[in-house]
Short mmCIF file of C-alpha atoms in Angstrom, two decimals:
data_model
loop_
_atom_site.label_atom_id
_atom_site.label_comp_id
_atom_site.label_asym_id
_atom_site.label_seq_id
_atom_site.Cartn_x
_atom_site.Cartn_y
_atom_site.Cartn_z
CA UNK A 1 -0.04 -0.02 0.04
CA UNK A 2 1.79 3.59 -0.89
CA UNK A 3 0.77 6.44 0.46
CA UNK A 4 0.64 8.41 -2.80
CA UNK A 5 -2.22 6.32 -4.42
CA UNK A 6 -4.06 6.32 -1.40
CA UNK A 7 -3.89 10.58 -1.85
CA UNK A 8 -4.57 10.38 -5.43
CA UNK A 9 -7.55 7.85 -4.97
CA UNK A 10 -9.32 8.44 -2.34
CA UNK A 11 -12.12 11.24 -2.36
CA UNK A 12 -11.91 13.92 -0.13
CA UNK A 13 -14.89 12.76 2.38
CA UNK A 14 -13.27 9.23 2.64
CA UNK A 15 -9.54 10.62 2.81
CA UNK A 16 -9.58 11.10 6.35
CA UNK A 17 -11.10 7.93 7.22
CA UNK A 18 -8.96 5.97 5.01
CA UNK A 19 -5.40 7.51 6.24
CA UNK A 20 -6.12 6.44 9.71
CA UNK A 21 -7.12 3.13 8.94
CA UNK A 22 -3.77 2.88 6.46
CA UNK A 23 -1.80 3.88 9.44
CA UNK A 24 -3.65 1.85 12.20
CA UNK A 25 -1.31 -0.78 13.79
CA UNK A 26 -3.38 -4.00 12.42
CA UNK A 27 -2.96 -2.65 8.92
CA UNK A 28 -0.64 -3.43 6.31
CA UNK A 29 2.28 -1.33 6.42
CA UNK A 30 2.22 1.54 4.18
CA UNK A 31 4.80 3.09 2.43
CA UNK A 32 5.25 6.85 2.31
CA UNK A 33 8.34 7.31 0.18
CA UNK A 34 7.99 10.05 -2.14
CA UNK A 35 5.27 11.59 0.06
CA UNK A 36 6.96 12.17 3.09
CA UNK A 37 5.62 16.08 3.38
CA UNK A 38 2.22 14.30 3.40
CA UNK A 39 2.98 11.62 5.87
CA UNK A 40 4.66 13.79 8.54
CA UNK A 41 1.61 16.00 8.58
CA UNK A 42 -0.88 12.88 8.72
CA UNK A 43 1.55 11.65 11.75
CA UNK A 44 1.09 15.14 13.47
CA UNK A 45 -2.45 15.60 12.92
CA UNK A 46 -3.17 11.72 14.59
CA UNK A 47 -2.15 13.40 17.93
CA UNK A 48 -5.39 15.25 17.84
CA UNK A 49 -9.13 13.54 19.36
CA UNK A 50 -11.14 12.94 15.88
CA UNK A 51 -13.42 15.48 17.17
CA UNK A 52 -10.94 18.00 16.86
CA UNK A 53 -9.61 17.32 13.43
CA UNK A 54 -11.39 16.83 10.54
CA UNK A 55 -9.04 16.99 7.61
CA UNK A 56 -5.87 14.50 8.42
CA UNK A 57 -3.98 16.14 5.76
CA UNK A 58 -4.31 19.66 6.96
CA UNK A 59 -1.18 21.62 6.91
CA UNK A 60 -1.97 24.49 8.83
CA UNK A 61 -3.41 21.96 11.87
CA UNK A 62 -0.20 19.90 12.02
CA UNK A 63 1.77 23.18 12.44
CA UNK A 64 -0.37 24.77 15.25
CA UNK A 65 0.33 21.36 16.85
CA UNK A 66 4.22 21.68 16.69
CA UNK A 67 4.00 25.65 17.71
CA UNK A 68 2.11 24.06 20.77
CA UNK A 69 4.60 23.63 22.97
CA UNK A 70 2.79 21.45 25.75
CA UNK A 71 0.83 19.16 23.26
CA UNK A 72 4.76 18.44 21.77
CA UNK A 73 6.13 17.57 25.20
CA UNK A 74 3.18 15.34 25.78
CA UNK A 75 4.29 13.71 22.27
CA UNK A 76 7.82 13.69 23.46
CA UNK A 77 7.21 12.11 27.27
CA UNK A 78 5.03 9.20 25.52
CA UNK A 79 8.26 7.96 24.06
CA UNK A 80 8.94 6.64 27.57
CA UNK A 81 6.24 4.16 27.39
CA UNK A 82 6.81 2.61 24.01
CA UNK A 83 7.37 -1.28 24.29
CA UNK A 84 8.58 -4.37 22.22
CA UNK A 85 6.69 -6.61 24.71
CA UNK A 86 3.09 -5.37 26.10
CA UNK A 87 2.98 -5.96 29.91
CA UNK A 88 -0.21 -4.41 30.02
CA UNK A 89 -1.85 -7.19 27.60
CA UNK A 90 -4.29 -8.45 28.88
CA UNK A 91 -4.10 -6.91 32.80
CA UNK A 92 -4.46 -3.30 32.59
CA UNK A 93 -3.44 -3.21 36.33
CA UNK A 94 0.38 -4.04 35.59
CA UNK A 95 1.61 -0.18 35.75
CA UNK A 96 4.92 1.71 35.79
CA UNK A 97 7.20 -1.08 33.73
CA UNK A 98 7.61 -1.30 30.29
CA UNK A 99 10.20 -4.08 28.24
CA UNK A 100 11.99 -3.06 25.65
CA UNK A 101 13.89 -6.16 24.09
CA UNK A 102 15.15 -7.73 21.08
CA UNK A 103 14.21 -11.63 20.62
CA UNK A 104 17.25 -13.66 19.65
CA UNK A 105 16.53 -16.45 16.21
CA UNK A 106 17.94 -19.40 17.75
CA UNK A 107 16.86 -21.63 15.05
CA UNK A 108 14.00 -22.63 16.64
CA UNK A 109 10.92 -23.40 14.58
CA UNK A 110 8.54 -20.89 16.77
CA UNK A 111 6.85 -17.84 15.81
CA UNK A 112 8.42 -14.68 17.67
CA UNK A 113 9.28 -11.10 16.87
CA UNK A 114 12.34 -12.28 15.66
CA UNK A 115 11.02 -12.87 12.58
CA UNK A 116 9.82 -9.36 12.14
CA UNK A 117 11.63 -5.88 12.21
CA UNK A 118 11.62 -3.95 15.30
CA UNK A 119 8.05 -2.75 16.04
CA UNK A 120 6.94 -0.66 18.93
CA UNK A 121 3.47 -0.28 20.76
CA UNK A 122 2.64 1.68 23.47
CA UNK A 123 0.85 1.14 26.90
CA UNK A 124 0.15 3.99 29.25
CA UNK A 125 -2.32 6.79 30.35
CA UNK A 126 -5.46 6.07 28.28
CA UNK A 127 -5.72 10.01 27.74
CA UNK A 128 -2.75 10.31 25.98
CA UNK A 129 -3.11 7.64 23.62
CA UNK A 130 -3.41 9.91 20.34
CA UNK A 131 0.23 12.10 21.45
CA UNK A 132 1.35 8.57 21.51
CA UNK A 133 1.15 8.30 17.62
CA UNK A 134 3.19 10.81 16.41
CA UNK A 135 6.79 9.39 17.01
CA UNK A 136 5.38 5.89 17.45
CA UNK A 137 2.84 4.75 14.16
CA UNK A 138 5.25 2.48 11.76
CA UNK A 139 5.48 2.99 7.96
CA UNK A 140 7.54 1.77 5.59
CA UNK A 141 10.41 4.62 4.18
CA UNK A 142 13.15 3.37 1.65
CA UNK A 143 12.32 0.02 1.85
CA UNK A 144 12.95 -0.39 5.74
CA UNK A 145 9.80 -0.62 8.59
CA UNK A 146 10.52 2.28 10.75
CA UNK A 147 8.68 4.74 12.83
CA UNK A 148 9.30 8.57 13.62
CA UNK A 149 11.37 7.51 17.33
CA UNK A 150 13.78 5.19 15.45
CA UNK A 151 14.68 7.80 12.64
CA UNK A 152 15.18 10.87 14.91
CA UNK A 153 16.89 9.09 17.54
CA UNK A 154 19.72 8.89 14.67
CA UNK A 155 19.23 12.71 14.14
CA UNK A 156 17.95 11.56 10.26
CA UNK A 157 19.11 14.94 8.47
CA UNK A 158 16.08 14.22 5.25
CA UNK A 159 13.41 13.97 8.55
CA UNK A 160 15.17 17.16 10.43
CA UNK A 161 14.53 19.09 7.82
CA UNK A 162 10.92 17.96 7.15
CA UNK A 163 10.52 18.84 10.60
CA UNK A 164 12.12 22.66 9.89
CA UNK A 165 10.04 22.92 7.12
CA UNK A 166 6.86 22.75 9.06
CA UNK A 167 7.87 25.74 11.15
CA UNK A 168 10.85 24.14 14.11
CA UNK A 169 13.87 25.46 14.37
CA UNK A 170 16.67 23.46 13.73
CA UNK A 171 17.85 23.64 17.41
CA UNK A 172 14.30 22.42 18.69
CA UNK A 173 14.35 19.52 16.37
CA UNK A 174 17.57 18.42 17.59
CA UNK A 175 16.48 18.80 21.03
CA UNK A 176 13.28 16.79 20.48
CA UNK A 177 15.86 14.02 18.84
CA UNK A 178 18.04 14.30 21.90
CA UNK A 179 14.71 13.82 24.52
CA UNK A 180 14.01 10.88 22.17
CA UNK A 181 17.05 9.03 22.92
CA UNK A 182 16.97 9.37 26.23
CA UNK A 183 13.87 7.86 26.50
CA UNK A 184 14.55 5.05 24.30
CA UNK A 185 17.25 2.74 24.99
CA UNK A 186 18.06 -0.56 22.99
CA UNK A 187 16.99 -2.45 25.88
CA UNK A 188 14.92 -2.33 29.20
CA UNK A 189 13.90 -4.75 31.65
CA UNK A 190 12.01 -4.32 34.68
CA UNK A 191 13.89 -5.13 38.44
CA UNK A 192 10.86 -6.82 39.31
CA UNK A 193 7.68 -8.88 38.07
CA UNK A 194 4.35 -7.21 39.05
CA UNK A 195 1.74 -9.24 41.12
CA UNK A 196 -0.67 -9.03 38.27
CA UNK A 197 1.75 -10.29 35.35
CA UNK A 198 1.22 -14.01 35.49
CA UNK A 199 3.73 -16.45 36.03
CA UNK A 200 4.10 -20.11 35.11
CA UNK A 201 5.88 -22.38 37.63
CA UNK A 202 7.98 -25.03 35.60
CA UNK A 203 9.24 -27.93 37.54
CA UNK A 204 13.09 -28.14 36.63
CA UNK A 205 15.16 -30.77 38.64
CA UNK A 206 14.16 -30.48 42.55
CA UNK A 207 13.17 -26.82 42.20
CA UNK A 208 10.71 -24.59 40.19
CA UNK A 209 11.28 -22.25 37.20
CA UNK A 210 9.15 -19.04 37.18
CA UNK A 211 8.17 -17.96 33.94
CA UNK A 212 6.21 -14.77 32.98
CA UNK A 213 5.02 -14.92 29.14
CA UNK A 214 4.71 -11.39 27.74
CA UNK A 215 2.85 -10.74 24.37
CA UNK A 216 4.95 -9.37 21.49
CA UNK A 217 3.83 -6.53 20.00
CA UNK A 218 4.91 -7.15 16.81
CA UNK A 219 3.72 -10.71 16.54
CA UNK A 220 0.57 -9.32 18.05
CA UNK A 221 0.17 -7.08 14.98
CA UNK A 222 0.96 -9.36 12.63
CA UNK A 223 -1.36 -11.93 13.85
CA UNK A 224 -3.95 -9.52 13.34
CA UNK A 225 -3.17 -8.86 9.75
CA UNK A 226 -3.52 -12.53 8.93
CA UNK A 227 -6.32 -13.37 10.61
CA UNK A 228 -8.20 -10.47 8.94
CA UNK A 229 -7.29 -11.60 5.80
CA UNK A 230 -8.49 -15.03 6.66
CA UNK A 231 -5.20 -16.62 6.35
CA UNK A 232 -5.29 -18.26 10.04
CA UNK A 233 -8.04 -19.40 12.20
CA UNK A 234 -9.05 -17.18 14.85
CA UNK A 235 -10.65 -16.96 17.70
CA UNK A 236 -11.99 -13.28 19.50
CA UNK A 237 -10.77 -12.08 23.19
CA UNK A 238 -12.78 -8.64 23.94
CA UNK A 239 -11.21 -6.03 26.29
CA UNK A 240 -13.85 -3.88 28.36
CA UNK A 241 -11.25 -0.65 28.16
CA UNK A 242 -8.68 -1.11 25.60
CA UNK A 243 -7.25 1.79 25.40
CA UNK A 244 -5.68 1.12 28.92
CA UNK A 245 -4.41 -2.01 27.37
CA UNK A 246 -2.39 -0.31 24.50
CA UNK A 247 -2.11 1.23 21.32
CA UNK A 248 -3.10 -1.99 19.04
CA UNK A 249 -6.22 -3.27 21.27
CA UNK A 250 -7.66 0.29 21.23
CA UNK A 251 -7.25 0.58 17.56
CA UNK A 252 -9.37 -3.05 17.33
CA UNK A 253 -11.86 -1.46 19.38
CA UNK A 254 -10.92 -3.79 22.05
CA UNK A 255 -11.39 -7.01 20.15
CA UNK A 256 -8.31 -8.52 19.46
CA UNK A 257 -7.89 -11.47 17.20
CA UNK A 258 -5.69 -14.80 18.60
CA UNK A 259 -4.76 -18.28 17.00
CA UNK A 260 -7.29 -20.99 17.12
CA UNK A 261 -5.53 -24.00 16.83
CA UNK A 262 -6.45 -26.92 19.23
CA UNK A 263 -4.90 -30.49 19.91
CA UNK A 264 -6.01 -33.24 18.51
CA UNK A 265 -7.86 -34.67 21.36
CA UNK A 266 -10.85 -36.70 19.16
CA UNK A 267 -10.76 -40.80 19.54
CA UNK A 268 -8.44 -42.51 17.85
CA UNK A 269 -11.33 -43.62 14.68
CA UNK A 270 -9.68 -42.53 11.16
CA UNK A 271 -11.09 -38.78 10.17
CA UNK A 272 -12.03 -41.00 7.04
CA UNK A 273 -14.47 -42.71 9.29
CA UNK A 274 -15.67 -39.85 10.85
CA UNK A 275 -16.70 -37.93 7.84
CA UNK A 276 -17.97 -41.14 6.28
CA UNK A 277 -20.79 -41.59 8.53
CA UNK A 278 -22.22 -38.46 7.72
CA UNK A 279 -21.21 -36.55 4.37
CA UNK A 280 -22.51 -32.77 5.77
CA UNK A 281 -19.50 -33.35 8.38
CA UNK A 282 -17.23 -32.43 5.44
CA UNK A 283 -18.72 -28.85 5.46
CA UNK A 284 -18.01 -26.33 8.22
CA UNK A 285 -21.57 -24.55 7.83
CA UNK A 286 -20.37 -21.85 10.84
CA UNK A 287 -18.30 -20.45 7.99
CA UNK A 288 -21.25 -19.53 5.96
CA UNK A 289 -23.72 -18.54 8.36
CA UNK A 290 -23.04 -14.96 9.28
CA UNK A 291 -23.93 -11.41 8.55
CA UNK A 292 -20.50 -10.69 6.87
CA UNK A 293 -21.28 -13.37 4.12
CA UNK A 294 -24.97 -12.16 4.09
CA UNK A 295 -23.85 -8.90 3.47
CA UNK A 296 -21.73 -9.79 0.55
CA UNK A 297 -24.44 -12.19 -0.70
CA UNK A 298 -26.53 -8.94 -0.98
CA UNK A 299 -24.17 -6.96 -3.15
CA UNK A 300 -22.96 -9.75 -5.56
CA UNK A 301 -27.00 -9.99 -6.38
CA UNK A 302 -27.23 -6.74 -7.29
CA UNK A 303 -29.79 -5.92 -4.58
CA UNK A 304 -28.21 -3.31 -2.54
CA UNK A 305 -28.37 0.08 -4.76
CA UNK A 306 -25.00 2.15 -4.68
CA UNK A 307 -24.55 6.08 -5.20
CA UNK A 308 -21.60 5.63 -7.95
CA UNK A 309 -20.14 3.16 -10.04
CA UNK A 310 -16.81 3.44 -8.10
CA UNK A 311 -18.95 2.49 -5.10
CA UNK A 312 -20.47 -0.53 -6.62
CA UNK A 313 -17.42 -1.68 -8.18
CA UNK A 314 -15.46 -1.42 -4.43
CA UNK A 315 -18.29 -2.85 -2.58
CA UNK A 316 -17.93 -6.08 -4.99
CA UNK A 317 -14.40 -6.22 -4.45
CA UNK A 318 -15.02 -6.60 -0.92
CA UNK A 319 -17.84 -8.53 -1.44
CA UNK A 320 -15.73 -10.95 -3.42
CA UNK A 321 -13.11 -11.31 -1.40
CA UNK A 322 -15.30 -11.89 1.77
CA UNK A 323 -17.41 -14.47 -0.02
CA UNK A 324 -13.85 -16.50 -0.98
CA UNK A 325 -12.52 -16.71 2.33
CA UNK A 326 -16.40 -18.02 3.71
CA UNK A 327 -15.99 -20.52 1.04
CA UNK A 328 -12.57 -21.99 2.08
CA UNK A 329 -13.42 -22.01 5.37
CA UNK A 330 -16.74 -23.91 4.19
CA UNK A 331 -14.58 -26.50 2.32
CA UNK A 332 -11.40 -26.56 4.40
CA UNK A 333 -12.15 -30.08 5.95
CA UNK A 334 -13.01 -31.30 2.52
CA UNK A 335 -9.46 -30.07 1.17
CA UNK A 336 -7.42 -31.57 4.07
CA UNK A 337 -9.04 -34.59 4.36
CA UNK A 338 -8.56 -34.99 -0.08
CA UNK A 339 -5.05 -33.68 0.60
CA UNK A 340 -4.17 -35.96 4.22
CA UNK A 341 -5.96 -39.43 3.53
CA UNK A 342 -5.42 -42.36 1.05
CA UNK A 343 -8.81 -42.63 -1.11
CA UNK A 344 -10.82 -45.45 -1.26
CA UNK A 345 -14.01 -46.53 -2.63
CA UNK A 346 -15.59 -45.90 0.59
CA UNK A 347 -15.22 -42.45 0.52
CA UNK A 348 -17.75 -39.67 -0.09
CA UNK A 349 -17.88 -38.51 -3.97
CA UNK A 350 -16.31 -34.76 -2.91
CA UNK A 351 -13.34 -36.53 -1.50
CA UNK A 352 -12.91 -38.77 -4.69
CA UNK A 353 -13.73 -35.93 -7.25
CA UNK A 354 -11.21 -33.30 -5.32
CA UNK A 355 -8.29 -35.79 -4.82
CA UNK A 356 -8.76 -36.73 -8.65
CA UNK A 357 -8.93 -32.45 -9.73
CA UNK A 358 -12.01 -33.61 -11.43
CA UNK A 359 -12.97 -29.74 -10.88
CA UNK A 360 -15.62 -29.20 -13.49
CA UNK A 361 -17.83 -32.35 -11.76
CA UNK A 362 -17.12 -31.39 -8.56
CA UNK A 363 -18.27 -27.69 -8.87
CA UNK A 364 -21.30 -29.00 -9.91
CA UNK A 365 -21.84 -31.10 -6.84
CA UNK A 366 -20.59 -28.50 -4.45
CA UNK A 367 -23.00 -26.23 -6.19
CA UNK A 368 -25.77 -28.24 -5.36
CA UNK A 369 -24.59 -28.70 -1.75
CA UNK A 370 -23.56 -25.34 -0.82
CA UNK A 371 -27.45 -23.92 -2.02
CA UNK A 372 -28.84 -26.92 -0.39
CA UNK A 373 -27.14 -25.73 2.75
CA UNK A 374 -27.87 -21.93 2.38
CA UNK A 375 -31.64 -22.75 2.44
CA UNK A 376 -31.21 -24.31 5.93
CA UNK A 377 -29.39 -21.28 7.04
CA UNK A 378 -31.06 -17.98 8.93
CA UNK A 379 -29.27 -15.37 7.03
CA UNK A 380 -28.68 -16.85 4.05
CA UNK A 381 -31.47 -18.85 2.94
CA UNK A 382 -32.93 -16.07 1.03
CA UNK A 383 -30.14 -16.67 -1.38
CA UNK A 384 -30.27 -19.88 -2.27
CA UNK A 385 -30.82 -21.11 -5.59
CA UNK A 386 -30.76 -17.35 -6.82
CA UNK A 387 -30.69 -16.80 -10.41
CA UNK A 388 -28.21 -13.86 -10.14
CA UNK A 389 -25.95 -15.76 -7.60
CA UNK A 390 -25.81 -19.27 -8.98
CA UNK A 391 -22.95 -18.67 -11.33
CA UNK A 392 -21.27 -16.14 -9.09
CA UNK A 393 -21.09 -19.26 -6.57
CA UNK A 394 -20.05 -21.56 -9.02
CA UNK A 395 -17.21 -19.23 -10.27
CA UNK A 396 -15.76 -18.55 -6.34
CA UNK A 397 -16.18 -22.29 -5.96
CA UNK A 398 -14.15 -22.90 -9.17
CA UNK A 399 -11.48 -20.08 -7.64
CA UNK A 400 -11.03 -21.39 -4.30
CA UNK A 401 -10.68 -25.17 -5.59
CA UNK A 402 -7.60 -23.94 -8.16
CA UNK A 403 -6.28 -21.74 -5.08
CA UNK A 404 -6.50 -24.14 -2.19
CA UNK A 405 -2.85 -24.87 -2.16
CA UNK A 406 -2.07 -20.93 -1.98
CA UNK A 407 -3.53 -21.11 1.70
CA UNK A 408 -1.27 -21.98 4.54
CA UNK A 409 -1.50 -25.59 5.96
CA UNK A 410 -2.44 -26.27 9.34
CA UNK A 411 0.15 -26.96 12.03
CA UNK A 412 0.81 -30.90 12.27
CA UNK A 413 0.03 -31.80 15.93
CA UNK A 414 3.54 -33.73 15.55
CA UNK A 415 5.21 -30.81 15.26
CA UNK A 416 3.90 -29.01 18.19
CA UNK A 417 3.48 -29.05 22.24
CA UNK A 418 1.25 -27.98 23.90
CA UNK A 419 1.42 -26.35 27.59
CA UNK A 420 -1.89 -26.17 29.26
CA UNK A 421 -2.14 -23.05 31.36
CA UNK A 422 -5.25 -23.15 33.85
CA UNK A 423 -6.50 -19.26 34.04
#
């Protein structure tokens, strides 16, 4: 995603909302190369409350924020609460602590922040959450993911000049750089663990080792991108006071996606035997029965009016993506079974057709089954056998089947070790 493209192709009415989403910590990193002055104006204006700024691209508002010494000082002071791992997630009672650390990649096949560039989150006083965004918000510049705190800590000459162009004197910009350096060391660990931080006691020889798991901001942000695009199975954890947890949960409205992969705890009967007992078990109906899918079908069935052709085109693109994600979820069991099981005559017809890659016949079978199941679902029954949707559903089934190998494989249980932590 490139900033100059957003600025050129977004209408003035939608621009501010689009820019907020583009610079949100759960979004794909926006590339500001070539649009640095506009990016700086946007980052400064993000420090205002929503009700106080109507246009994030307003230069005069950005200059006024920099002239306001108390406003700028608050932005700088919040650098002290930037972190790489969030102590306040999920218990907001943890206070006056932060963790700055780089995880070492030791070659183990684990998900960790060692796989991502250094990223900062923030958690402190919820009243100052907007002030924290100026130096915190990440972006891609010259091919690297960075934030203003990292650039100014090195007194990057280009960005010193950008601040000067908005009215700050050079000595004032250098003073800001020095304050950021003082508040953002390479590493910071708390001297003691808060009573509200969860601890795991792990037996080791004749004693116990206490381990406190801490959430990585970089991993949690990457997880939001992956789950929101439908690449991974997810569950949702809701936070009642997200602004107190941190900037990322606040940006998500308190609904934070987490991985939802369970250990195989079912009986020793084979997956093949289980599905052969009831063909409908091959399909994950819950992936279809949602308001999101219903709204997508409303758009694709041409039943929803739009004011402009551009709105209609963008809505159809979004609806198509949502439908593909739902169809993949609906077919996921079938796809896994066809990939992992030895096929024999007792298998159901869809499994055999998919395993032998007879897609044309399979599309017909799945289309019939899909409409049959839709007719029994609360949100989708009015779209079952819809003349406008029949060819669309068949085309999207074809797309999902032909791109099934592009989906990330599920983790194999034998490669995972589980630790059950009772809450």
